Short mmCIF file of C-alpha atoms in Angstrom, two decimals:
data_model
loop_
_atom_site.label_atom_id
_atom_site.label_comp_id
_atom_site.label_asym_id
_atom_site.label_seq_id
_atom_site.Cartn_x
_atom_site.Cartn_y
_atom_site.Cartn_z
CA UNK A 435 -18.03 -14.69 4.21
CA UNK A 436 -19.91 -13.49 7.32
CA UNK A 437 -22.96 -11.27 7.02
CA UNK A 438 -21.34 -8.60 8.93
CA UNK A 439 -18.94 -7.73 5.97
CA UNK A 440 -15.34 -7.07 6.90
CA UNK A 441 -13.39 -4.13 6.17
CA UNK A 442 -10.42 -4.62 3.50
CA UNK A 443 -6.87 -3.23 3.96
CA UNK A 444 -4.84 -4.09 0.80
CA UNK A 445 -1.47 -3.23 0.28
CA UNK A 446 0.32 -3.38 -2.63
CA UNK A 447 4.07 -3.01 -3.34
CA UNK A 448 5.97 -2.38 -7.00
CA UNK A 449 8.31 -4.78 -8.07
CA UNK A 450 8.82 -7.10 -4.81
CA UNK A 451 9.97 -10.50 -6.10
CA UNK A 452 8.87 -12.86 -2.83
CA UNK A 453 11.72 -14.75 -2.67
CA UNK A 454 13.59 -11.49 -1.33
CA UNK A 455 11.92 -11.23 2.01
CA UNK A 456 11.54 -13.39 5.41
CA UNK A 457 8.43 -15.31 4.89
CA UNK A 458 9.43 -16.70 1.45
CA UNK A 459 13.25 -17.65 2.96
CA UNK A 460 15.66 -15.20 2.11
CA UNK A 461 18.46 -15.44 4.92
CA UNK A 462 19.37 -11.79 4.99
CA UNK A 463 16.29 -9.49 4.10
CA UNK A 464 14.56 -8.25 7.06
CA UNK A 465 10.32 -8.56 7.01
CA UNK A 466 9.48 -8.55 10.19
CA UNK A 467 5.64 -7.48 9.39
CA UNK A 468 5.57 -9.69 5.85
CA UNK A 469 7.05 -12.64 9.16
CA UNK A 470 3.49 -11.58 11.31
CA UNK A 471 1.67 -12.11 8.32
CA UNK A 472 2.53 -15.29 7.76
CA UNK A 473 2.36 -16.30 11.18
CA UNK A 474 -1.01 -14.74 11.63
CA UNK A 475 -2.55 -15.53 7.81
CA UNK A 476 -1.70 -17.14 4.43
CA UNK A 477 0.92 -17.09 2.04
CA UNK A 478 0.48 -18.53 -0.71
CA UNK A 479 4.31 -19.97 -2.52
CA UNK A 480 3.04 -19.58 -5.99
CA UNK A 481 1.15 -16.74 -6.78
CA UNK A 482 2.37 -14.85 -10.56
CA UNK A 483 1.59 -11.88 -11.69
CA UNK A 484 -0.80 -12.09 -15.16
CA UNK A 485 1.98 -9.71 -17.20
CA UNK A 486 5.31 -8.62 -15.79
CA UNK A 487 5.08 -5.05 -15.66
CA UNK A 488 3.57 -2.06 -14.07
CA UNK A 489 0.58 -1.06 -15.96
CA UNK A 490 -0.58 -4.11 -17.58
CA UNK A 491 -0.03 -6.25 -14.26
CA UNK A 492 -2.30 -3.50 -12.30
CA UNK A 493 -5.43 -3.50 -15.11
CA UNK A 494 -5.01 -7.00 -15.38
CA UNK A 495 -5.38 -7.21 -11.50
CA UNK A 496 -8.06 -4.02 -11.20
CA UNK A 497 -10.46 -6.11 -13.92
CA UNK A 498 -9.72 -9.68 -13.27
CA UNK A 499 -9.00 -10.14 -17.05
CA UNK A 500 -5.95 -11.20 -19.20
CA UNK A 501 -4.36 -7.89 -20.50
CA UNK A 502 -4.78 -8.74 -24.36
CA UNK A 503 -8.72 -9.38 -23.70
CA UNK A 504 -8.89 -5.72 -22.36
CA UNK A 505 -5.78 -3.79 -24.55
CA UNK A 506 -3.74 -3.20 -21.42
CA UNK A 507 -0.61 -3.47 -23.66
CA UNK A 508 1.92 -1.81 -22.19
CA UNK A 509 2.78 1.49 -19.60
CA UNK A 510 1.55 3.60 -22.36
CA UNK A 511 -1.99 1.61 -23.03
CA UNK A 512 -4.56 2.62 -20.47
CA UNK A 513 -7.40 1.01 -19.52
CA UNK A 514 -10.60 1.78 -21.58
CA UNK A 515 -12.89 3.87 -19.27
CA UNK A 516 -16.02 1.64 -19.66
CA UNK A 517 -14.16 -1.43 -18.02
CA UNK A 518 -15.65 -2.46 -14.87
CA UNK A 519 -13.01 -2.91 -12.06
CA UNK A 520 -13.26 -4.37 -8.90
CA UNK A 521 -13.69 -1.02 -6.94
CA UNK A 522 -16.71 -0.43 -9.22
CA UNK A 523 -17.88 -4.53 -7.93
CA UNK A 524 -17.26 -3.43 -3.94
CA UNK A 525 -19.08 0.45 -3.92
CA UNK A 526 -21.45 -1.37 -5.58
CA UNK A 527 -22.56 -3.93 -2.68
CA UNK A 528 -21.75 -0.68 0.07
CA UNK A 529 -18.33 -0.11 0.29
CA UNK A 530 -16.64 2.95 0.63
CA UNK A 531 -13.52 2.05 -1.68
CA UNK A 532 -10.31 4.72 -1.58
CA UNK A 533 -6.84 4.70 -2.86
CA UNK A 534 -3.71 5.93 -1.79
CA UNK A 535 -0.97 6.01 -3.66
CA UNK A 536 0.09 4.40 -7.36
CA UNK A 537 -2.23 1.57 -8.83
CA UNK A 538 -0.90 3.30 -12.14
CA UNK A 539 -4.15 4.57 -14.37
CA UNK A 540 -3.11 5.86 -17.56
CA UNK A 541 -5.19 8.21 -19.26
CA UNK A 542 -7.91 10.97 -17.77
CA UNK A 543 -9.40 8.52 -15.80
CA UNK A 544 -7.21 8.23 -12.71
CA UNK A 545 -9.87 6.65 -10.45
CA UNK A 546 -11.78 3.71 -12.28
CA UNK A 547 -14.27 2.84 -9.59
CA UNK A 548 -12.48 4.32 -6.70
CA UNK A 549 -14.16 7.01 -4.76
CA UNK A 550 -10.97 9.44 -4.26
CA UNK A 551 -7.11 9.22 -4.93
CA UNK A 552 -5.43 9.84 -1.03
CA UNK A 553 -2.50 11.05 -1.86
CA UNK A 554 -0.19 11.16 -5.45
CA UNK A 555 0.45 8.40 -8.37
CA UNK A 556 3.76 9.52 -9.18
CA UNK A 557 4.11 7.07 -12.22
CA UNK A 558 0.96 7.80 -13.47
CA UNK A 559 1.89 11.33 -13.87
CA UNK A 560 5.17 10.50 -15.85
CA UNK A 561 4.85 10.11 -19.45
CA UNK A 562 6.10 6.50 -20.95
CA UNK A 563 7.63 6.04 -24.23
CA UNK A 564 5.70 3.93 -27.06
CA UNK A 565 6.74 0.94 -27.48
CA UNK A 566 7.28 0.03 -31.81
CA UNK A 567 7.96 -3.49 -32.47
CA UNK A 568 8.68 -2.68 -36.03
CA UNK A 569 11.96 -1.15 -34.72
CA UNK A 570 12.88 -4.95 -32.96
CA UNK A 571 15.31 -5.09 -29.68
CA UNK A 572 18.31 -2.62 -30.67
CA UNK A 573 20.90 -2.10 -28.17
CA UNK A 574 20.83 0.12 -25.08
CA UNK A 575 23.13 2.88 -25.85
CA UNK A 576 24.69 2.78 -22.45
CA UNK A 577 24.36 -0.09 -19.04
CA UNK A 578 21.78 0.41 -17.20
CA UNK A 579 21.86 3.06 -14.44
CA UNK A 580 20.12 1.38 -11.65
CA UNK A 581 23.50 -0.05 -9.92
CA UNK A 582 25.28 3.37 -10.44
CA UNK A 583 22.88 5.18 -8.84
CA UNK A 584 22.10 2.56 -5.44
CA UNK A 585 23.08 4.15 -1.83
CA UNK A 586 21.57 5.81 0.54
CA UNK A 587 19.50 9.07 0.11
CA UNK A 588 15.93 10.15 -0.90
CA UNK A 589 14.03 10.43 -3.79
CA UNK A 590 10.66 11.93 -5.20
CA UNK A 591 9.50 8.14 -4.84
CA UNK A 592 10.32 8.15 -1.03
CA UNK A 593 8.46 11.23 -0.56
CA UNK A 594 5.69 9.97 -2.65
CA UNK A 595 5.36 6.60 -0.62
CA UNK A 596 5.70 8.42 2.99
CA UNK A 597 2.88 10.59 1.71
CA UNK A 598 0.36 7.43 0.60
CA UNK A 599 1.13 5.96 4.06
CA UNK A 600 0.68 9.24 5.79
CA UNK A 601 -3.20 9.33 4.18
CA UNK A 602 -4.31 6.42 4.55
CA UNK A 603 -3.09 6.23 8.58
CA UNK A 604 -5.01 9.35 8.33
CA UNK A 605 -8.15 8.17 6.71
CA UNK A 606 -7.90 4.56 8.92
CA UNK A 607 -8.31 7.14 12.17
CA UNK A 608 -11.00 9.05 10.78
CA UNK A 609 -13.98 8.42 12.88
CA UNK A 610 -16.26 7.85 9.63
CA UNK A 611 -14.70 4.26 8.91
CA UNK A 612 -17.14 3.29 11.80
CA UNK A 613 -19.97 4.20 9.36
CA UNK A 614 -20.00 1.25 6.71
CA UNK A 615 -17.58 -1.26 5.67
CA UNK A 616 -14.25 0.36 3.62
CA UNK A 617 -11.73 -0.95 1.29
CA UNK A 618 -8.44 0.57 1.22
CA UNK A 619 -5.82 0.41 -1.26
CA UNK A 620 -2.23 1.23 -0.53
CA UNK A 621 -0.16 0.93 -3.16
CA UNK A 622 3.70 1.98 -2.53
CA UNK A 623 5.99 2.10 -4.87
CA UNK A 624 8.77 0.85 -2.89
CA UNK A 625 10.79 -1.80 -4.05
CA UNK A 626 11.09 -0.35 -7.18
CA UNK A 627 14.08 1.42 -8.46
CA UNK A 628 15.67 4.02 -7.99
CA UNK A 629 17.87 1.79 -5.82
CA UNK A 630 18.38 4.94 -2.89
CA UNK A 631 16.67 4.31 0.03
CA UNK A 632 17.13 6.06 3.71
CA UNK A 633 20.36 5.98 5.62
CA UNK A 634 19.02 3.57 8.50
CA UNK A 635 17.33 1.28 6.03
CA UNK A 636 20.77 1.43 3.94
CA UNK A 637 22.82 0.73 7.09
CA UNK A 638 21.16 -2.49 7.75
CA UNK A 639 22.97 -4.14 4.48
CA UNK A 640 26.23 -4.21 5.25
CA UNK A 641 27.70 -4.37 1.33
CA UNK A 642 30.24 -7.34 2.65
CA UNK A 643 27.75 -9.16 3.50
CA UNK A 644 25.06 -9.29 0.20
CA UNK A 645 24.63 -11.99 -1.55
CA UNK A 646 25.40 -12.16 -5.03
CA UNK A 647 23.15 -13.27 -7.91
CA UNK A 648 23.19 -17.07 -8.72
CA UNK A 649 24.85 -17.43 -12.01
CA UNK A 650 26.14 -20.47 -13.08
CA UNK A 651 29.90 -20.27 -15.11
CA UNK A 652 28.35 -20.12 -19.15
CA UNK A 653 24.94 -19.67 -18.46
CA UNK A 654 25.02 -16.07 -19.67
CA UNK A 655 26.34 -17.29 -23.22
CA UNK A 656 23.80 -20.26 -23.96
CA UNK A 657 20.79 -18.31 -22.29
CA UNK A 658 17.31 -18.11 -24.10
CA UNK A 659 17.73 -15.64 -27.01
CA UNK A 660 14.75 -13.64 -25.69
CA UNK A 661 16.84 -13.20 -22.50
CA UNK A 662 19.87 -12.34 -24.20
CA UNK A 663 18.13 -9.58 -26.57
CA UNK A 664 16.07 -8.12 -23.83
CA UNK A 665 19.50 -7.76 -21.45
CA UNK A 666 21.04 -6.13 -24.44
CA UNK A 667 18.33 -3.61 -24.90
CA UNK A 668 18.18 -2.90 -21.30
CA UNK A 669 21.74 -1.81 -20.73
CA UNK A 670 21.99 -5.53 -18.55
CA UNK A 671 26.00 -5.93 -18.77
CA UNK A 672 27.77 -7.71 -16.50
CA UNK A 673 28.30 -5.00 -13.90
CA UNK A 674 31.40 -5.48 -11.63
CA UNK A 675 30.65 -7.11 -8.50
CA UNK A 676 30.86 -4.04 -5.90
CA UNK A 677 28.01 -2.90 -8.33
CA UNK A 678 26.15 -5.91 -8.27
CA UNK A 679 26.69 -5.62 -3.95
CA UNK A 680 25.41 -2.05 -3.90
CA UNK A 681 22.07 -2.06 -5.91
CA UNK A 682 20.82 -5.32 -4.54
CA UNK A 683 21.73 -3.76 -0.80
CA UNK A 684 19.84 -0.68 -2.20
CA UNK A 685 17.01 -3.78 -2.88
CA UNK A 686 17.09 -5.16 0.19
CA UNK A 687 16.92 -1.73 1.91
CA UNK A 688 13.92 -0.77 0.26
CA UNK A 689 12.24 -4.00 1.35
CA UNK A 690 12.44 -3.20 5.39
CA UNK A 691 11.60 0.12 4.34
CA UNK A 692 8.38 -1.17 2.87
CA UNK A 693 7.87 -3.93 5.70
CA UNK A 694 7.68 -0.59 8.00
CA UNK A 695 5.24 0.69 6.40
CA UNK A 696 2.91 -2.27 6.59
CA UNK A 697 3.99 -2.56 10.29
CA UNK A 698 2.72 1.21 10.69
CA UNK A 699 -0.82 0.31 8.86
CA UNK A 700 -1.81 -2.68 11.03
CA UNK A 701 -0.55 -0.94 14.42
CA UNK A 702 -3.03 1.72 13.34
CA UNK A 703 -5.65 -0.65 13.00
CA UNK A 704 -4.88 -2.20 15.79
CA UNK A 705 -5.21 1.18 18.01
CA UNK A 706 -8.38 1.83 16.21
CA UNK A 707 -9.92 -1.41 17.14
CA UNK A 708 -9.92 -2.31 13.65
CA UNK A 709 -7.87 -4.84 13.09
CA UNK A 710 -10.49 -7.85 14.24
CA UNK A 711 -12.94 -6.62 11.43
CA UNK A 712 -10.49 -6.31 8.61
CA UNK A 713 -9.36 -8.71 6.08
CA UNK A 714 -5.77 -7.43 5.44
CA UNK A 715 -3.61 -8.20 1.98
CA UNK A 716 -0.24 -7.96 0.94
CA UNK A 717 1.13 -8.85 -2.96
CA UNK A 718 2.91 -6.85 -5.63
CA UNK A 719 2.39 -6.29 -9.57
CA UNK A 720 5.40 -8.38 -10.97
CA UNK A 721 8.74 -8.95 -9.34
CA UNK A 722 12.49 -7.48 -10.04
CA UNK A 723 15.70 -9.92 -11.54
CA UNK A 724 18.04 -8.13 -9.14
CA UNK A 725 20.73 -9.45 -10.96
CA UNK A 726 19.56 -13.12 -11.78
CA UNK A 727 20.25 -14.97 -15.13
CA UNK A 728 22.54 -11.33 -15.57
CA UNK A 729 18.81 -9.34 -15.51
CA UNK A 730 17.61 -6.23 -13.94
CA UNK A 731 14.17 -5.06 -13.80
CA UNK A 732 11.20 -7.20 -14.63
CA UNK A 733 9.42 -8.04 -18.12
CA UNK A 734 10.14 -11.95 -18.38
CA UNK A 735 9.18 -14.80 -17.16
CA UNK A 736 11.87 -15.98 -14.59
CA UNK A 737 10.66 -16.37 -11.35
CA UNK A 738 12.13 -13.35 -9.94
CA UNK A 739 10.07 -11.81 -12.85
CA UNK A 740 6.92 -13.25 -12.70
CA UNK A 741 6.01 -14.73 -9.24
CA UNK A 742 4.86 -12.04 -6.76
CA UNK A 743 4.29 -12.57 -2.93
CA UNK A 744 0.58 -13.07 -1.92
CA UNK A 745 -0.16 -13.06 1.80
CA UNK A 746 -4.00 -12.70 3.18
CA UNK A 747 -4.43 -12.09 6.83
CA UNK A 748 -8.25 -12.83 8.58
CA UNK A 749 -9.62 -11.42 11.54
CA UNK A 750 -10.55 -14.97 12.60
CA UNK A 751 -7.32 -16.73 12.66
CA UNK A 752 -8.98 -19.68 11.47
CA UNK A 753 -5.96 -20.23 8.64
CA UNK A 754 -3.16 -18.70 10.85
CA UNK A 755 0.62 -20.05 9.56
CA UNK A 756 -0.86 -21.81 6.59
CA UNK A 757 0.98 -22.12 3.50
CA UNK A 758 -0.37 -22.53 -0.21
CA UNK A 759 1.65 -24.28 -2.45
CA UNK A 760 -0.86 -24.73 -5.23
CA UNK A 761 -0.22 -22.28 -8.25
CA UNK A 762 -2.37 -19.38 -8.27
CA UNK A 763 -2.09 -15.85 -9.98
CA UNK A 764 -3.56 -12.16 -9.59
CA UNK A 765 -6.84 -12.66 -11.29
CA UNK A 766 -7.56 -15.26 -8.69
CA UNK A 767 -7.14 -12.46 -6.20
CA UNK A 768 -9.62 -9.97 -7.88
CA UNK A 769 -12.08 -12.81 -8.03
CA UNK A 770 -11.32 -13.03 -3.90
CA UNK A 771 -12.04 -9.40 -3.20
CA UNK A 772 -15.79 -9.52 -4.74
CA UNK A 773 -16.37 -13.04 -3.17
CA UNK A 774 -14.86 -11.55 0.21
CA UNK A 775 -17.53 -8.31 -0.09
CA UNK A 776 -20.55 -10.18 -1.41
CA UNK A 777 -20.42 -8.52 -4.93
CA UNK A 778 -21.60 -9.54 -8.06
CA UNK A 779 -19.92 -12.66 -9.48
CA UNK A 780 -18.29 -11.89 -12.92
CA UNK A 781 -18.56 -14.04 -15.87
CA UNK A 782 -15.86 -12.33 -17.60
CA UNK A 783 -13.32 -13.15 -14.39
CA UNK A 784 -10.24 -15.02 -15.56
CA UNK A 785 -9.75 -15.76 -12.36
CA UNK A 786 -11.44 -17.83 -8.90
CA UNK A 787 -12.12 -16.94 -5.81
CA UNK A 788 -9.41 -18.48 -3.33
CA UNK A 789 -11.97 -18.28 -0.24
CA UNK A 790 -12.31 -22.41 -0.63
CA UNK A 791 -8.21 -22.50 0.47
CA UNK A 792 -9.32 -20.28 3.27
CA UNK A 793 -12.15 -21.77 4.35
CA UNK A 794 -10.54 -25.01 3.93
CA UNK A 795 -13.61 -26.09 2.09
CA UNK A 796 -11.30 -26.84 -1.47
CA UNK A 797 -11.83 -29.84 -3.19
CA UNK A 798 -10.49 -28.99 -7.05
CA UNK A 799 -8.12 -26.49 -8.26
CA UNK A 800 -7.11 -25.41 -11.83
CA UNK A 801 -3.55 -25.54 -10.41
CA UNK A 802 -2.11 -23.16 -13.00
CA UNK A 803 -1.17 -19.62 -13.75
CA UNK A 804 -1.24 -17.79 -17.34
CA UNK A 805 1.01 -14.88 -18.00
CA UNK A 806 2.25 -12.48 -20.99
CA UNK A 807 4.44 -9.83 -22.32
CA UNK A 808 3.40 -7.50 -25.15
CA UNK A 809 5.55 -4.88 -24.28
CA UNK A 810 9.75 -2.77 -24.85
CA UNK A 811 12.34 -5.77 -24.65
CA UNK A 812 10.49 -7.91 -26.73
CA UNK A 813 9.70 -8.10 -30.78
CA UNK A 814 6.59 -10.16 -30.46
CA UNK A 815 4.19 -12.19 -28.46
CA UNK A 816 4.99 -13.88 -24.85
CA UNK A 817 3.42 -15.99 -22.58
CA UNK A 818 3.95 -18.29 -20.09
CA UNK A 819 1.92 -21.04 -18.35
CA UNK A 820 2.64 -22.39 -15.06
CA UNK A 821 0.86 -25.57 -13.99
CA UNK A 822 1.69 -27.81 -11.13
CA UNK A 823 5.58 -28.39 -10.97
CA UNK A 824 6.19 -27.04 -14.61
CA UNK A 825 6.61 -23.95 -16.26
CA UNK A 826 6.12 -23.68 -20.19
CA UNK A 827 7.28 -20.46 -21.90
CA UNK A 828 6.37 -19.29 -25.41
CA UNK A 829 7.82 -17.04 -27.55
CA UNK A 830 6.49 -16.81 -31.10
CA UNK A 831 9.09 -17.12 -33.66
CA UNK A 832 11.70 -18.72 -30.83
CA UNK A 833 12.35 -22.13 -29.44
CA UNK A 834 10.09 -22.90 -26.35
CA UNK A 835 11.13 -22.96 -22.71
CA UNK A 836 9.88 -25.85 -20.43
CA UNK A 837 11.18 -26.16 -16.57
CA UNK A 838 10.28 -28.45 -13.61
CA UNK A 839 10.42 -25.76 -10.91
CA UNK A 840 10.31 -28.13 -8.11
CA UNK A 841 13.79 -29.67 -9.07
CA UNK A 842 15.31 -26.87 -11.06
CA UNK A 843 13.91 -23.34 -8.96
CA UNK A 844 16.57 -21.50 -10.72
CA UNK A 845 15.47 -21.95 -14.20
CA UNK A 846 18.66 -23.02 -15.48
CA UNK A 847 18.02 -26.54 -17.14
CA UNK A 848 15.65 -26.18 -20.34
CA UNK A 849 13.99 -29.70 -20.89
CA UNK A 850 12.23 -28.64 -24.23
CA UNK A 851 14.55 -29.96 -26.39
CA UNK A 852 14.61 -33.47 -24.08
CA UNK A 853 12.51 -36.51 -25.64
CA UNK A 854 11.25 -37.57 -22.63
CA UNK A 855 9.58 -34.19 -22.22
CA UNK A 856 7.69 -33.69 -25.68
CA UNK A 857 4.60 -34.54 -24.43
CA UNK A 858 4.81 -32.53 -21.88
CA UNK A 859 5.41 -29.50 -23.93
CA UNK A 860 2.79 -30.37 -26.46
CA UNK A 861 0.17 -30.80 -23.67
CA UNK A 862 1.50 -27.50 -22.11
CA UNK A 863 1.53 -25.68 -25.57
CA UNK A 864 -2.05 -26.87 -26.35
CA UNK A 865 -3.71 -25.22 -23.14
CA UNK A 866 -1.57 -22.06 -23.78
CA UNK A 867 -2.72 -21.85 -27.22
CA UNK A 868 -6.37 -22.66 -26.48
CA UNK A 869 -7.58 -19.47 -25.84
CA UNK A 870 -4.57 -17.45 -26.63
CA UNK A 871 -3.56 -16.73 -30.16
CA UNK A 872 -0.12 -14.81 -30.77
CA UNK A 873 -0.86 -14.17 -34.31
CA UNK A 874 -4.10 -12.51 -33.89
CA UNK A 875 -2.57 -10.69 -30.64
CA UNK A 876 0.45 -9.39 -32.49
CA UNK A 877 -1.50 -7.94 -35.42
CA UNK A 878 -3.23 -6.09 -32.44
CA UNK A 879 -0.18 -5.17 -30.71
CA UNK A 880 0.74 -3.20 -33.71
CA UNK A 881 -2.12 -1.69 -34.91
CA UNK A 882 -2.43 -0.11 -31.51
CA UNK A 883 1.28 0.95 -31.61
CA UNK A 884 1.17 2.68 -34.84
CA UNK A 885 -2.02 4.82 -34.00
CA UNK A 886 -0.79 5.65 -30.56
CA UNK A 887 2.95 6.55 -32.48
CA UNK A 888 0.72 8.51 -35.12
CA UNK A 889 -1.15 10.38 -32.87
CA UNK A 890 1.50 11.08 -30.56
CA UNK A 891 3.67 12.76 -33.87
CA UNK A 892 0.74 14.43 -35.42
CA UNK A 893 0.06 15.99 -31.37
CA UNK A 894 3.63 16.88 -31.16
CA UNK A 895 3.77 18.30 -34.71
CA UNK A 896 0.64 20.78 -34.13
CA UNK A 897 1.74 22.14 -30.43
CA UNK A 898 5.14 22.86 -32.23
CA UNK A 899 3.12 25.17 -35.05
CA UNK A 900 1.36 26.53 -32.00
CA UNK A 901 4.11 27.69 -30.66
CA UNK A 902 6.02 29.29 -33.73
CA UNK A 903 3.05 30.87 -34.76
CA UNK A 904 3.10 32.74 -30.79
CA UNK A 905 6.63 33.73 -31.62
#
């Protein structure tokens, strides 16, 4: 990058799978600011998340390492205080490096290398329920509320998100961005559920005219068995249609409601004279099923699951309308942010820098993207490796998954049983295995579960003396 180091505007979403919104090709959502940032930057087609879910995603992201090398489990696994993060790489090298809005800290520490928290992490300040693996995948006791509760309204999240974008336009006017280079993270957490969004937003989705999930006739009965216990433990039934129409119009509503806000963010710099000194970012921590494969939420590795949308915008325009198709994943993008600022280059990065696609100066890439689970919906281990036109997904103690993406972009045809594909799978299955070892990872996974579970009972058990002793 250029001596004169640019400013850094990134913007991160919850639960926006990329295939619901303009530049990615869905007919009906409406992106107009996601559309300029294609036009005007990069998007790369297959970026994944490096776990699908809130919390591990955003430590995976925040340290550029796999989530079992750094015990990012689950939502109720923070990240160890002494972990270096990327805002610690950028104030390092000069930056003045703010957040506004959720990146999802567990724990006391709630700023990890950032200077100050703008405005409020609403889902950091909930509590999440331990996850016990010893207790399996039992049934949700009723479906899932999410379609129930889509329509128009306003929640605590809405209020939550208008107040992140409402500090950080304030801290993008503030005359002391002039004084040395900034990095600004927005994180919304718009698209994710509740499914209410504002009436205008709401009236844009007229409910006769969503689409309905992609389900081919007995798909649902000879799915994956991981699929079919985690839709059973989530309350997934099959909801009736007029269901199915509301909650992904409720989806789609929440969208333009988020594409606002990133319109409102580069107008600002734009009328701060900003905007040709600032590299600007837009991606997400995992995506949402909204209703494919009969799936709601996140937590697998379908591509509604798993991919997220990655779009980079530069001042120079060098790379304006280009498209990456290579396979790349959010480590890669922490790796981009220090190479972008000059930092320190990290040995323990999983991922690489993706200036080279930038700069058009790429001559070899790894091609692939590693992902897992070790969270609720599951009884043990996940993990999934994409590379090149394939996807390879492991499950320990199931039958493995194996689909050519490029001919079969709705997952539906397994080829792991198929001779012709064995050596495919075993070549796929060695380079997930390499470094990753589910047995060693699971006896991890549940030695951290019990002690959280024990201290969280022995906690509970002396408040509760407390109290009858004050009575």
């Amino acid at each position: 990058m250029p001596e004169n180091r640019p400013n850094i505007l990134l913007i991160m979403s919850d639960e926006h799978a990329p295939m619901f919104s303009g530049p990615y090709g869905h007919p009906l959502v409406q992106t107009p600011h996601m559309d300029r940032l294609a036009k005007d930057g990069i998007t790369f087609t297959n970026a994944y998340c490096n776990s699908p879910l809130c919390m591990p995603s955003r430590m995976s992201f925040m340290t550029g390492r796999y989530i079992h090398k750094i015990g990012a489990w689950d939502n109720a696994a923070p990240l160890r205080p002494d972990a270096v993060t990327w805002a610690h790489l950028l104030r390092d090298v000069g930056y003045d490096v703010v957040l506004s809005g959720k990146q999802h800290f567990g724990g006391l520490d709630q700023l990890h290398g950032f200077r100050e928290q703008l405005a409020r992490d609403l889902h950091a300040e909930k509590k999440h329920g331990l996850t016990d693996w010893d207790n399996g995948t039992p049934a949700a006791a009723r479906p899932w509320g999410g379609p129930a509760q889509a329509g128009p309204g306003t929640t605590e999240e809405i209020r939550v998100d208008d107040l992140a974008e409402t500090e950080a336009i304030e801290y993008l006017r503030d005359p002391e961005r002039k004084e040395q280079p900034w990095v600004l993270n927005v994180s919304f957490i718009a698209p994710h559920f509740p499914l209410v969004v504002p009436q205008r937003f709401w009236d844009l989705y007229p409910l006769d005219q969503i689409d309905l999930p992609n389900i081919p006739q007995g798909h649902l009965e000879n799915q994956h068995p991981v699929y079919k216990r985690m839709r059973r433990m989530f309350g997934c039934v099959e909801f009736p249609e007029d269901l199915v129409r509301r909650a992904r119009a409720g989806y789609y509503g929440l969208i333009t409601y988020l594409d606002e806000k990133i319109g409102k963010l580069l107008q600002t710099l734009d009328e701060t004279n900003q905007l040709e000194n600032t590299v600007v970012i837009y991606t997400s921590d995992h995506g949402e099923m909204n209703g494919e494969h009969g799936m709601w939420r996140k937590s697998n590795f379908y591509e509604a699951s798993s991919r997220v949308p990655l779009q980079i915008m530069f001042p120079d325009k060098l790379s304006a309308g280009k498209r990456i198709d290579e396979v790349v994943s959010l480590v890669d993008l922490t790796a981009t942010l220090v190479d972008i600022a000059g930092g320190r280059s990290q040995e323990q990065f999983d991922g690489d820098t993706l200036l080279p696609f930038i700069q058009d100066t790429k001559t070899d890439w790894k091609d692939y993207a590693f992902s897992e689970y070790l969270a609720h919906g599951v009884q043990r281990p996940m993990a999934m490796l994409r590379k090149g036109k394939y996807k390879y997904n492991y499950s320990l103690g199931d039958a493995p998954e194996l689909y050519d993406i490029s001919e079969d972009p709705g997952e539906f045809h397994n080829l792991a049983n198929e001779p012709k594909y064995q050596a495919i799978c075993r070549d796929l299955e060695t380079q997930l295995l390499a470094e990753w070892d589910p047995v060693e990872i699971e006896k991890q996974v549940r030695e951290s579960q019990k002690a959280r579970i024990l201290i969280e009972k022995v906690t509970k058990g002396q408040w509760r003396r407390r109290e009858q002793s004050n009575t």
